[in-house]
Amino acid sequence: MLKLNQKKLSYTFDRCQQCGICYAVCPENAISLSLRHDGLHDIKINAALCIACGKCVRSCPANKEYGYEGYFDGFAQKKYYLGYHADNRIRRESSSGGVCKTLIIDSLKNGMVDGAYSLKCTDSFPFAQGEFYTREHIPSFGDMPNSVYHSVMACTEIDRIQPCKRLMLVGTACQLRALNSIIKDKCDEVVRVCIFCKQQKTLDSTRFLAKMMGTSVPPNLKFRPRYRGDGWPGIVRVDGFELPYSRAAQIPFGKRLWTVPGCDICGDSFGMEAGADITLMDPWTICSHNELGETTQKGDELLQQCVSLNLEPRSFSEVEPALSLKDVWRKQVTEPVYRGRPCKKRYVRAVRAERRQQRLLRMVVEMLPRLPIICYRTLAKLPDLRNRI
């Protein structure tokens, strides 16, 4: 999070959402990125180069606050689909049934958009970066990463976006808010696809998963992670080791460990405040394990024209258990605590209790050697102190 006070730029790591937009928009290259041990980046400001233009501050998604009043009111009227690629091989190898990748590829092939900004695979950490795709530069399914469960500064390559009539933006809510700040002169119309997100993860999450698998992440970060794919909900891999995702997710996601600090000040998991036309999320609790893959989708723009997608309509009551509405509500009501704003005392107590629980659990799972899987499953079933609200 960046602030400009009396022409002096300051940075707060604990509220940074790790999008990289500040680095990308700085006209004087006064902002640099410094990789931390946890895989996140510190923002370094060169005061001698900074001209206090404020572009970084205006673009920073962490500076945008919302009230969330009435946020959930229209959910019962929205359209929902269980979606997956028609080709079983692609469906199985991609995370979440390959829906996000299919939207990008089909929309470009069929002329529904002229350009799309998303991610591409890279050979070095964080193994993904922003990329602008066009009708002349259509990616393959292998060009784009599956789900990435360590933070990626997705907005650092925005200079690749060329002017076009209809532009598709793909990202989490914070990334979309950052991208919204720079697209005014880039296109006539924009389509926003939001990847549902409650918590981005640091690299320490992958280090823990590697330990569960009986391996480790090397200090030089020369390793190959793969999150999801190979069925639903999929498999996590670190080099040649693997773990079923349903087991891998219990501690990091179930107990909110190794979360990017800036995620605590975002309650817009569905990207509605960012203007999302389509939100993609996984069908947790409403779909059983299978060897393929699928995604529950909220939104209708473009979907019917993606010929490679199989879309099964679902009612709100059918998908409601997968929408995590209570979790999103918790994020919204506790956001003022993390921003230092006045709020109800029970929210403050819940945040403090959760922080204590997070510190204790991290100390246990990080300091102790690899434990039997049953021990991690037991820890995951401990009462969640954030429910005190």
PDB file of C-alpha atoms in Angstrom, residues 103-384:
ATOM      1  CA  LEU A 103     -12.608 -18.582 -21.974  1.00  0.00           C
ATOM      2  CA  ILE A 104      -9.399 -16.873 -23.064  1.00  0.00           C
ATOM      3  CA  ILE A 105      -8.652 -19.168 -26.002  1.00  0.00           C
ATOM      4  CA  ASP A 106     -12.212 -19.419 -27.386  1.00  0.00           C
ATOM      5  CA  SER A 107     -12.893 -15.694 -26.959  1.00  0.00           C
ATOM      6  CA  LEU A 108      -9.808 -14.854 -29.014  1.00  0.00           C
ATOM      7  CA  LYS A 109     -10.399 -17.532 -31.653  1.00  0.00           C
ATOM      8  CA  ASN A 110     -14.035 -16.573 -32.185  1.00  0.00           C
ATOM      9  CA  GLY A 111     -13.424 -12.824 -32.225  1.00  0.00           C
ATOM     10  CA  MET A 112     -15.378 -12.160 -29.038  1.00  0.00           C
ATOM     11  CA  VAL A 113     -12.415 -10.122 -27.773  1.00  0.00           C
ATOM     12  CA  ASP A 114      -9.412  -8.627 -29.552  1.00  0.00           C
ATOM     13  CA  GLY A 115      -7.008  -8.963 -26.655  1.00  0.00           C
ATOM     14  CA  ALA A 116      -6.723 -10.679 -23.280  1.00  0.00           C
ATOM     15  CA  TYR A 117      -4.418  -9.941 -20.363  1.00  0.00           C
ATOM     16  CA  SER A 118      -3.749 -12.911 -18.115  1.00  0.00           C
ATOM     17  CA  LEU A 119      -0.748 -15.049 -17.103  1.00  0.00           C
ATOM     18  CA  LYS A 120       1.781 -17.151 -18.953  1.00  0.00           C
ATOM     19  CA  CYS A 121       4.066 -19.904 -17.646  1.00  0.00           C
ATOM     20  CA  THR A 122       7.720 -19.068 -16.977  1.00  0.00           C
ATOM     21  CA  ASP A 123      10.750 -21.193 -16.050  1.00  0.00           C
ATOM     22  CA  SER A 124      11.745 -19.322 -12.905  1.00  0.00           C
ATOM     23  CA  PHE A 125      10.014 -18.298  -9.688  1.00  0.00           C
ATOM     24  CA  PRO A 126       7.156 -17.381  -9.412  1.00  0.00           C
ATOM     25  CA  PHE A 127       6.718 -19.508 -12.587  1.00  0.00           C
ATOM     26  CA  ALA A 128       4.124 -17.137 -14.041  1.00  0.00           C
ATOM     27  CA  GLN A 129       3.926 -13.531 -15.200  1.00  0.00           C
ATOM     28  CA  GLY A 130       1.490 -11.213 -16.926  1.00  0.00           C
ATOM     29  CA  GLU A 131       0.985 -11.660 -20.680  1.00  0.00           C
ATOM     30  CA  PHE A 132      -1.095  -9.944 -23.364  1.00  0.00           C
ATOM     31  CA  TYR A 133      -2.682 -12.342 -25.839  1.00  0.00           C
ATOM     32  CA  THR A 134      -4.225 -11.355 -29.176  1.00  0.00           C
ATOM     33  CA  ARG A 135      -5.989 -13.050 -32.087  1.00  0.00           C
ATOM     34  CA  GLU A 136      -2.553 -13.328 -33.690  1.00  0.00           C
ATOM     35  CA  HIS A 137      -0.987 -14.589 -30.454  1.00  0.00           C
ATOM     36  CA  ILE A 138      -3.443 -17.148 -29.080  1.00  0.00           C
ATOM     37  CA  PRO A 139      -2.039 -19.274 -26.249  1.00  0.00           C
ATOM     38  CA  SER A 140      -2.247 -23.033 -25.959  1.00  0.00           C
ATOM     39  CA  PHE A 141      -3.507 -24.652 -22.769  1.00  0.00           C
ATOM     40  CA  GLY A 142       0.087 -25.441 -21.836  1.00  0.00           C
ATOM     41  CA  ASP A 143       1.180 -21.815 -22.239  1.00  0.00           C
ATOM     42  CA  MET A 144      -0.949 -20.715 -19.288  1.00  0.00           C
ATOM     43  CA  PRO A 145      -0.459 -21.902 -15.709  1.00  0.00           C
ATOM     44  CA  ASN A 146      -2.966 -23.855 -13.678  1.00  0.00           C
ATOM     45  CA  SER A 147      -4.032 -22.341 -10.374  1.00  0.00           C
ATOM     46  CA  VAL A 148      -1.073 -20.667  -8.686  1.00  0.00           C
ATOM     47  CA  TYR A 149      -1.010 -20.881  -4.901  1.00  0.00           C
ATOM     48  CA  HIS A 150       1.875 -18.567  -4.285  1.00  0.00           C
ATOM     49  CA  SER A 151       1.636 -14.858  -4.986  1.00  0.00           C
ATOM     50  CA  VAL A 152       2.335 -13.586  -8.520  1.00  0.00           C
ATOM     51  CA  MET A 153       2.708  -9.880  -9.299  1.00  0.00           C
ATOM     52  CA  ALA A 154       0.357 -10.175 -12.245  1.00  0.00           C
ATOM     53  CA  CYS A 155       0.324  -6.485 -13.210  1.00  0.00           C
ATOM     54  CA  THR A 156       4.016  -5.876 -13.807  1.00  0.00           C
ATOM     55  CA  GLU A 157       3.783  -6.521 -17.564  1.00  0.00           C
ATOM     56  CA  ILE A 158       0.927  -4.143 -18.380  1.00  0.00           C
ATOM     57  CA  ASP A 159       3.052  -2.265 -20.898  1.00  0.00           C
ATOM     58  CA  ARG A 160       2.429  -5.229 -23.208  1.00  0.00           C
ATOM     59  CA  ILE A 161      -1.267  -4.373 -23.472  1.00  0.00           C
ATOM     60  CA  GLN A 162      -1.908  -2.852 -26.906  1.00  0.00           C
ATOM     61  CA  PRO A 163      -4.943  -0.719 -27.818  1.00  0.00           C
ATOM     62  CA  CYS A 164      -7.876  -2.853 -28.936  1.00  0.00           C
ATOM     63  CA  LYS A 165     -11.639  -2.627 -29.272  1.00  0.00           C
ATOM     64  CA  ARG A 166     -12.618  -5.280 -26.746  1.00  0.00           C
ATOM     65  CA  LEU A 167     -10.192  -6.310 -24.020  1.00  0.00           C
ATOM     66  CA  MET A 168     -10.520  -9.216 -21.587  1.00  0.00           C
ATOM     67  CA  LEU A 169      -8.885  -8.883 -18.181  1.00  0.00           C
ATOM     68  CA  VAL A 170      -8.409 -11.990 -16.060  1.00  0.00           C
ATOM     69  CA  GLY A 171      -7.325 -11.887 -12.425  1.00  0.00           C
ATOM     70  CA  THR A 172      -8.303 -11.735  -8.785  1.00  0.00           C
ATOM     71  CA  ALA A 173     -10.341  -8.795  -7.492  1.00  0.00           C
ATOM     72  CA  CYS A 174      -7.296  -6.795  -6.387  1.00  0.00           C
ATOM     73  CA  GLN A 175      -5.574  -7.398  -9.725  1.00  0.00           C
ATOM     74  CA  LEU A 176      -8.684  -6.305 -11.638  1.00  0.00           C
ATOM     75  CA  ARG A 177      -8.954  -3.129  -9.560  1.00  0.00           C
ATOM     76  CA  ALA A 178      -5.310  -2.375 -10.341  1.00  0.00           C
ATOM     77  CA  LEU A 179      -5.803  -3.075 -14.049  1.00  0.00           C
ATOM     78  CA  ASN A 180      -8.938  -0.906 -14.131  1.00  0.00           C
ATOM     79  CA  SER A 181      -6.762   2.081 -13.307  1.00  0.00           C
ATOM     80  CA  ILE A 182      -4.736   1.824 -16.530  1.00  0.00           C
ATOM     81  CA  ILE A 183      -7.133   0.599 -19.233  1.00  0.00           C
ATOM     82  CA  LYS A 184      -8.990   3.838 -19.988  1.00  0.00           C
ATOM     83  CA  ASP A 185      -7.004   4.513 -23.147  1.00  0.00           C
ATOM     84  CA  LYS A 186      -6.319   0.865 -23.980  1.00  0.00           C
ATOM     85  CA  CYS A 187      -9.724  -0.261 -25.273  1.00  0.00           C
ATOM     86  CA  ASP A 188     -13.274   0.725 -26.181  1.00  0.00           C
ATOM     87  CA  GLU A 189     -14.849  -2.027 -24.093  1.00  0.00           C
ATOM     88  CA  VAL A 190     -13.571  -4.325 -21.355  1.00  0.00           C
ATOM     89  CA  VAL A 191     -14.694  -7.761 -20.173  1.00  0.00           C
ATOM     90  CA  ARG A 192     -13.548  -8.690 -16.667  1.00  0.00           C
ATOM     91  CA  VAL A 193     -13.150 -12.297 -15.537  1.00  0.00           C
ATOM     92  CA  CYS A 194     -12.563 -12.579 -11.804  1.00  0.00           C
ATOM     93  CA  ILE A 195     -10.824 -15.552 -10.219  1.00  0.00           C
ATOM     94  CA  PHE A 196     -12.582 -15.983  -6.869  1.00  0.00           C
ATOM     95  CA  CYS A 197     -10.041 -15.353  -4.117  1.00  0.00           C
ATOM     96  CA  LYS A 198     -10.232 -15.212  -0.338  1.00  0.00           C
ATOM     97  CA  GLN A 199      -6.509 -15.476   0.363  1.00  0.00           C
ATOM     98  CA  GLN A 200      -3.369 -15.466  -1.732  1.00  0.00           C
ATOM     99  CA  LYS A 201      -0.506 -17.503  -0.319  1.00  0.00           C
ATOM    100  CA  THR A 202       3.168 -16.892   0.365  1.00  0.00           C
ATOM    101  CA  LEU A 203       5.868 -19.337  -0.698  1.00  0.00           C
ATOM    102  CA  ASP A 204       5.951 -20.611   2.893  1.00  0.00           C
ATOM    103  CA  SER A 205       2.688 -22.390   2.111  1.00  0.00           C
ATOM    104  CA  THR A 206       4.416 -24.352  -0.658  1.00  0.00           C
ATOM    105  CA  ARG A 207       7.341 -25.054   1.668  1.00  0.00           C
ATOM    106  CA  PHE A 208       4.912 -26.620   4.120  1.00  0.00           C
ATOM    107  CA  LEU A 209       3.260 -28.697   1.400  1.00  0.00           C
ATOM    108  CA  ALA A 210       6.683 -29.869   0.235  1.00  0.00           C
ATOM    109  CA  LYS A 211       7.465 -31.002   3.777  1.00  0.00           C
ATOM    110  CA  MET A 212       4.190 -32.928   3.879  1.00  0.00           C
ATOM    111  CA  MET A 213       5.320 -34.680   0.683  1.00  0.00           C
ATOM    112  CA  GLY A 214       8.715 -35.556   2.126  1.00  0.00           C
ATOM    113  CA  THR A 215      10.752 -33.067   0.118  1.00  0.00           C
ATOM    114  CA  SER A 216      11.668 -29.379   0.322  1.00  0.00           C
ATOM    115  CA  VAL A 217      11.831 -26.148  -1.658  1.00  0.00           C
ATOM    116  CA  PRO A 218      15.528 -25.424  -2.386  1.00  0.00           C
ATOM    117  CA  PRO A 219      16.946 -22.070  -1.245  1.00  0.00           C
ATOM    118  CA  ASN A 220      17.699 -21.071  -4.850  1.00  0.00           C
ATOM    119  CA  LEU A 221      14.006 -21.627  -5.750  1.00  0.00           C
ATOM    120  CA  LYS A 222      14.947 -23.858  -8.666  1.00  0.00           C
ATOM    121  CA  PHE A 223      12.066 -26.297  -8.423  1.00  0.00           C
ATOM    122  CA  ARG A 224       8.890 -27.093 -10.331  1.00  0.00           C
ATOM    123  CA  PRO A 225       5.555 -26.707  -8.556  1.00  0.00           C
ATOM    124  CA  ARG A 226       2.220 -27.654 -10.091  1.00  0.00           C
ATOM    125  CA  TYR A 227      -0.990 -26.777  -8.334  1.00  0.00           C
ATOM    126  CA  ARG A 228      -4.114 -28.682  -9.279  1.00  0.00           C
ATOM    127  CA  GLY A 229      -5.081 -30.498 -12.455  1.00  0.00           C
ATOM    128  CA  ASP A 230      -5.394 -34.294 -12.907  1.00  0.00           C
ATOM    129  CA  GLY A 231      -9.018 -34.434 -11.842  1.00  0.00           C
ATOM    130  CA  TRP A 232     -11.114 -32.758  -9.202  1.00  0.00           C
ATOM    131  CA  PRO A 233     -10.060 -31.254  -6.884  1.00  0.00           C
ATOM    132  CA  GLY A 234      -6.664 -32.241  -8.240  1.00  0.00           C
ATOM    133  CA  ILE A 235      -3.075 -32.848  -7.173  1.00  0.00           C
ATOM    134  CA  VAL A 236      -0.278 -30.609  -5.854  1.00  0.00           C
ATOM    135  CA  ARG A 237       3.240 -31.434  -7.023  1.00  0.00           C
ATOM    136  CA  VAL A 238       6.702 -30.253  -6.056  1.00  0.00           C
ATOM    137  CA  ASP A 239       9.218 -31.696  -8.482  1.00  0.00           C
ATOM    138  CA  GLY A 240       8.549 -35.455  -8.477  1.00  0.00           C
ATOM    139  CA  PHE A 241       6.508 -35.518  -5.267  1.00  0.00           C
ATOM    140  CA  GLU A 242       2.740 -35.098  -5.047  1.00  0.00           C
ATOM    141  CA  LEU A 243      -0.167 -34.789  -2.646  1.00  0.00           C
ATOM    142  CA  PRO A 244      -3.952 -34.825  -3.203  1.00  0.00           C
ATOM    143  CA  TYR A 245      -5.157 -31.226  -3.107  1.00  0.00           C
ATOM    144  CA  SER A 246      -8.030 -32.017  -0.756  1.00  0.00           C
ATOM    145  CA  ARG A 247      -5.417 -33.054   1.816  1.00  0.00           C
ATOM    146  CA  ALA A 248      -2.949 -30.283   0.967  1.00  0.00           C
ATOM    147  CA  ALA A 249      -5.525 -27.497   1.406  1.00  0.00           C
ATOM    148  CA  GLN A 250      -6.672 -28.381   4.917  1.00  0.00           C
ATOM    149  CA  ILE A 251      -4.011 -26.500   6.889  1.00  0.00           C
ATOM    150  CA  PRO A 252      -2.988 -23.599   4.583  1.00  0.00           C
ATOM    151  CA  PHE A 253      -6.490 -22.678   3.439  1.00  0.00           C
ATOM    152  CA  GLY A 254      -8.636 -24.176   6.178  1.00  0.00           C
ATOM    153  CA  LYS A 255      -6.743 -22.295   8.888  1.00  0.00           C
ATOM    154  CA  ARG A 256      -5.738 -19.278   6.776  1.00  0.00           C
ATOM    155  CA  LEU A 257      -2.003 -19.766   7.296  1.00  0.00           C
ATOM    156  CA  TRP A 258       0.714 -18.110   5.168  1.00  0.00           C
ATOM    157  CA  THR A 259      -1.787 -15.609   3.756  1.00  0.00           C
ATOM    158  CA  VAL A 260      -0.568 -12.476   1.975  1.00  0.00           C
ATOM    159  CA  PRO A 261      -1.127  -9.705   4.574  1.00  0.00           C
ATOM    160  CA  GLY A 262      -2.829  -7.414   2.064  1.00  0.00           C
ATOM    161  CA  CYS A 263      -5.596  -9.983   1.601  1.00  0.00           C
ATOM    162  CA  ASP A 264      -6.937  -9.020   5.023  1.00  0.00           C
ATOM    163  CA  ILE A 265      -8.093  -5.658   3.680  1.00  0.00           C
ATOM    164  CA  CYS A 266     -10.081  -7.042   0.744  1.00  0.00           C
ATOM    165  CA  GLY A 267     -13.622  -8.354   1.154  1.00  0.00           C
ATOM    166  CA  ASP A 268     -14.451  -8.369  -2.556  1.00  0.00           C
ATOM    167  CA  SER A 269     -13.716 -12.041  -3.238  1.00  0.00           C
ATOM    168  CA  PHE A 270     -16.148 -12.169  -6.172  1.00  0.00           C
ATOM    169  CA  GLY A 271     -14.736  -9.038  -7.832  1.00  0.00           C
ATOM    170  CA  MET A 272     -18.101  -7.294  -7.878  1.00  0.00           C
ATOM    171  CA  GLU A 273     -16.613  -3.973  -6.763  1.00  0.00           C
ATOM    172  CA  ALA A 274     -13.998  -4.424  -9.484  1.00  0.00           C
ATOM    173  CA  GLY A 275     -16.731  -4.705 -12.138  1.00  0.00           C
ATOM    174  CA  ALA A 276     -16.435  -8.451 -12.816  1.00  0.00           C
ATOM    175  CA  ASP A 277     -18.654  -9.742 -15.637  1.00  0.00           C
ATOM    176  CA  ILE A 278     -17.880 -13.381 -14.840  1.00  0.00           C
ATOM    177  CA  THR A 279     -16.586 -14.916 -11.621  1.00  0.00           C
ATOM    178  CA  LEU A 280     -14.955 -18.347 -11.668  1.00  0.00           C
ATOM    179  CA  MET A 281     -14.719 -20.472  -8.556  1.00  0.00           C
ATOM    180  CA  ASP A 282     -14.426 -24.107  -7.557  1.00  0.00           C
ATOM    181  CA  PRO A 283     -17.410 -26.304  -6.576  1.00  0.00           C
ATOM    182  CA  TRP A 284     -16.231 -27.113  -3.050  1.00  0.00           C
ATOM    183  CA  THR A 285     -18.749 -29.139  -1.001  1.00  0.00           C
ATOM    184  CA  ILE A 286     -21.173 -29.596  -3.911  1.00  0.00           C
ATOM    185  CA  CYS A 287     -19.103 -31.906  -6.134  1.00  0.00           C
ATOM    186  CA  SER A 288     -17.462 -35.186  -5.199  1.00  0.00           C
ATOM    187  CA  HIS A 289     -13.972 -36.256  -6.202  1.00  0.00           C
ATOM    188  CA  ASN A 290     -13.638 -37.297  -9.831  1.00  0.00           C
ATOM    189  CA  GLU A 291     -10.889 -37.924 -12.342  1.00  0.00           C
ATOM    190  CA  LEU A 292     -11.793 -34.909 -14.479  1.00  0.00           C
ATOM    191  CA  GLY A 293     -12.457 -31.380 -13.250  1.00  0.00           C
ATOM    192  CA  GLU A 294     -15.001 -28.573 -13.157  1.00  0.00           C
ATOM    193  CA  THR A 295     -15.727 -25.018 -12.094  1.00  0.00           C
ATOM    194  CA  THR A 296     -18.851 -23.335 -10.765  1.00  0.00           C
ATOM    195  CA  GLN A 297     -19.336 -20.030 -12.565  1.00  0.00           C
ATOM    196  CA  LYS A 298     -21.229 -16.846 -11.741  1.00  0.00           C
ATOM    197  CA  GLY A 299     -22.066 -14.685 -14.757  1.00  0.00           C
ATOM    198  CA  ASP A 300     -23.295 -15.160 -18.298  1.00  0.00           C
ATOM    199  CA  GLU A 301     -21.265 -12.825 -20.530  1.00  0.00           C
ATOM    200  CA  LEU A 302     -19.507 -14.694 -23.321  1.00  0.00           C
ATOM    201  CA  LEU A 303     -20.157 -18.122 -21.858  1.00  0.00           C
ATOM    202  CA  GLN A 304     -22.745 -19.279 -24.351  1.00  0.00           C
ATOM    203  CA  GLN A 305     -20.394 -18.470 -27.237  1.00  0.00           C
ATOM    204  CA  CYS A 306     -17.520 -20.597 -25.924  1.00  0.00           C
ATOM    205  CA  VAL A 307     -18.132 -23.709 -27.992  1.00  0.00           C
ATOM    206  CA  SER A 308     -15.520 -25.780 -26.142  1.00  0.00           C
ATOM    207  CA  LEU A 309     -17.268 -25.421 -22.782  1.00  0.00           C
ATOM    208  CA  ASN A 310     -19.900 -27.717 -21.360  1.00  0.00           C
ATOM    209  CA  LEU A 311     -22.188 -25.638 -19.136  1.00  0.00           C
ATOM    210  CA  GLU A 312     -24.694 -27.232 -16.788  1.00  0.00           C
ATOM    211  CA  PRO A 313     -27.151 -24.669 -15.315  1.00  0.00           C
ATOM    212  CA  ARG A 314     -27.485 -24.723 -11.535  1.00  0.00           C
ATOM    213  CA  SER A 315     -29.833 -22.893  -9.193  1.00  0.00           C
ATOM    214  CA  PHE A 316     -28.643 -20.612  -6.411  1.00  0.00           C
ATOM    215  CA  SER A 317     -29.753 -23.130  -3.790  1.00  0.00           C
ATOM    216  CA  GLU A 318     -27.671 -25.834  -5.479  1.00  0.00           C
ATOM    217  CA  VAL A 319     -24.453 -23.794  -5.569  1.00  0.00           C
ATOM    218  CA  GLU A 320     -24.846 -21.750  -2.385  1.00  0.00           C
ATOM    219  CA  PRO A 321     -22.768 -24.156  -0.234  1.00  0.00           C
ATOM    220  CA  ALA A 322     -19.815 -23.628  -2.603  1.00  0.00           C
ATOM    221  CA  LEU A 323     -19.971 -19.825  -2.630  1.00  0.00           C
ATOM    222  CA  SER A 324     -18.297 -19.331   0.789  1.00  0.00           C
ATOM    223  CA  LEU A 325     -20.649 -16.450   1.555  1.00  0.00           C
ATOM    224  CA  LYS A 326     -20.073 -16.652   5.322  1.00  0.00           C
ATOM    225  CA  ASP A 327     -16.311 -16.568   4.863  1.00  0.00           C
ATOM    226  CA  VAL A 328     -16.549 -13.562   2.538  1.00  0.00           C
ATOM    227  CA  TRP A 329     -18.834 -11.824   5.051  1.00  0.00           C
ATOM    228  CA  ARG A 330     -16.242 -12.438   7.785  1.00  0.00           C
ATOM    229  CA  LYS A 331     -13.602 -10.801   5.629  1.00  0.00           C
ATOM    230  CA  GLN A 332     -15.813  -7.772   5.041  1.00  0.00           C
ATOM    231  CA  VAL A 333     -16.723  -7.150   8.676  1.00  0.00           C
ATOM    232  CA  THR A 334     -13.146  -7.625   9.920  1.00  0.00           C
ATOM    233  CA  GLU A 335     -11.534  -5.482   7.203  1.00  0.00           C
ATOM    234  CA  PRO A 336     -11.830  -2.300   9.351  1.00  0.00           C
ATOM    235  CA  VAL A 337      -9.786  -4.016  12.087  1.00  0.00           C
ATOM    236  CA  TYR A 338      -6.871  -4.532   9.703  1.00  0.00           C
ATOM    237  CA  ARG A 339      -7.217  -0.991   8.350  1.00  0.00           C
ATOM    238  CA  GLY A 340      -7.230   0.476  11.859  1.00  0.00           C
ATOM    239  CA  ARG A 341     -10.806   1.755  11.513  1.00  0.00           C
ATOM    240  CA  PRO A 342     -13.449   1.749  14.283  1.00  0.00           C
ATOM    241  CA  CYS A 343     -15.654  -1.353  14.342  1.00  0.00           C
ATOM    242  CA  LYS A 344     -17.532  -3.633  16.711  1.00  0.00           C
ATOM    243  CA  LYS A 345     -15.511  -5.013  19.584  1.00  0.00           C
ATOM    244  CA  ARG A 346     -16.437  -8.605  18.828  1.00  0.00           C
ATOM    245  CA  TYR A 347     -14.782  -8.257  15.412  1.00  0.00           C
ATOM    246  CA  VAL A 348     -11.601  -7.005  17.065  1.00  0.00           C
ATOM    247  CA  ARG A 349     -11.654  -9.922  19.504  1.00  0.00           C
ATOM    248  CA  ALA A 350     -12.199 -12.404  16.661  1.00  0.00           C
ATOM    249  CA  VAL A 351      -9.218 -11.028  14.712  1.00  0.00           C
ATOM    250  CA  ARG A 352      -6.972 -11.160  17.756  1.00  0.00           C
ATOM    251  CA  ALA A 353      -8.046 -14.739  18.498  1.00  0.00           C
ATOM    252  CA  GLU A 354      -7.429 -15.784  14.916  1.00  0.00           C
ATOM    253  CA  ARG A 355      -3.983 -14.194  14.894  1.00  0.00           C
ATOM    254  CA  ARG A 356      -3.043 -16.096  18.063  1.00  0.00           C
ATOM    255  CA  GLN A 357      -4.287 -19.317  16.516  1.00  0.00           C
ATOM    256  CA  GLN A 358      -2.336 -18.674  13.310  1.00  0.00           C
ATOM    257  CA  ARG A 359       0.894 -17.992  15.205  1.00  0.00           C
ATOM    258  CA  LEU A 360       0.485 -21.167  17.278  1.00  0.00           C
ATOM    259  CA  LEU A 361      -0.332 -23.395  14.315  1.00  0.00           C
ATOM    260  CA  ARG A 362       2.528 -22.010  12.233  1.00  0.00           C
ATOM    261  CA  MET A 363       4.960 -22.598  15.090  1.00  0.00           C
ATOM    262  CA  VAL A 364       3.785 -26.200  15.387  1.00  0.00           C
ATOM    263  CA  VAL A 365       3.849 -27.148  11.698  1.00  0.00           C
ATOM    264  CA  GLU A 366       6.997 -25.188  10.795  1.00  0.00           C
ATOM    265  CA  MET A 367       9.236 -26.076  13.716  1.00  0.00           C
ATOM    266  CA  LEU A 368       8.336 -29.746  14.116  1.00  0.00           C
ATOM    267  CA  PRO A 369       9.644 -32.293  11.622  1.00  0.00           C
ATOM    268  CA  ARG A 370       7.306 -33.894   9.132  1.00  0.00           C
ATOM    269  CA  LEU A 371       4.338 -35.392  10.969  1.00  0.00           C
ATOM    270  CA  PRO A 372       2.046 -38.267   9.961  1.00  0.00           C
ATOM    271  CA  ILE A 373      -0.837 -37.091   7.782  1.00  0.00           C
ATOM    272  CA  ILE A 374      -3.326 -37.933  10.550  1.00  0.00           C
ATOM    273  CA  CYS A 375      -1.704 -35.260  12.740  1.00  0.00           C
ATOM    274  CA  TYR A 376      -2.241 -32.557  10.120  1.00  0.00           C
ATOM    275  CA  ARG A 377      -5.826 -33.687   9.621  1.00  0.00           C
ATOM    276  CA  THR A 378      -6.378 -33.412  13.373  1.00  0.00           C
ATOM    277  CA  LEU A 379      -4.935 -29.891  13.462  1.00  0.00           C
ATOM    278  CA  ALA A 380      -7.218 -28.906  10.579  1.00  0.00           C
ATOM    279  CA  LYS A 381     -10.245 -29.962  12.623  1.00  0.00           C
ATOM    280  CA  LEU A 382      -9.453 -27.697  15.581  1.00  0.00           C
ATOM    281  CA  PRO A 383     -12.216 -25.133  16.273  1.00  0.00           C
ATOM    282  CA  ASP A 384     -11.754 -22.010  14.163  1.00  0.00           C
TER     283      ASP A 384
END
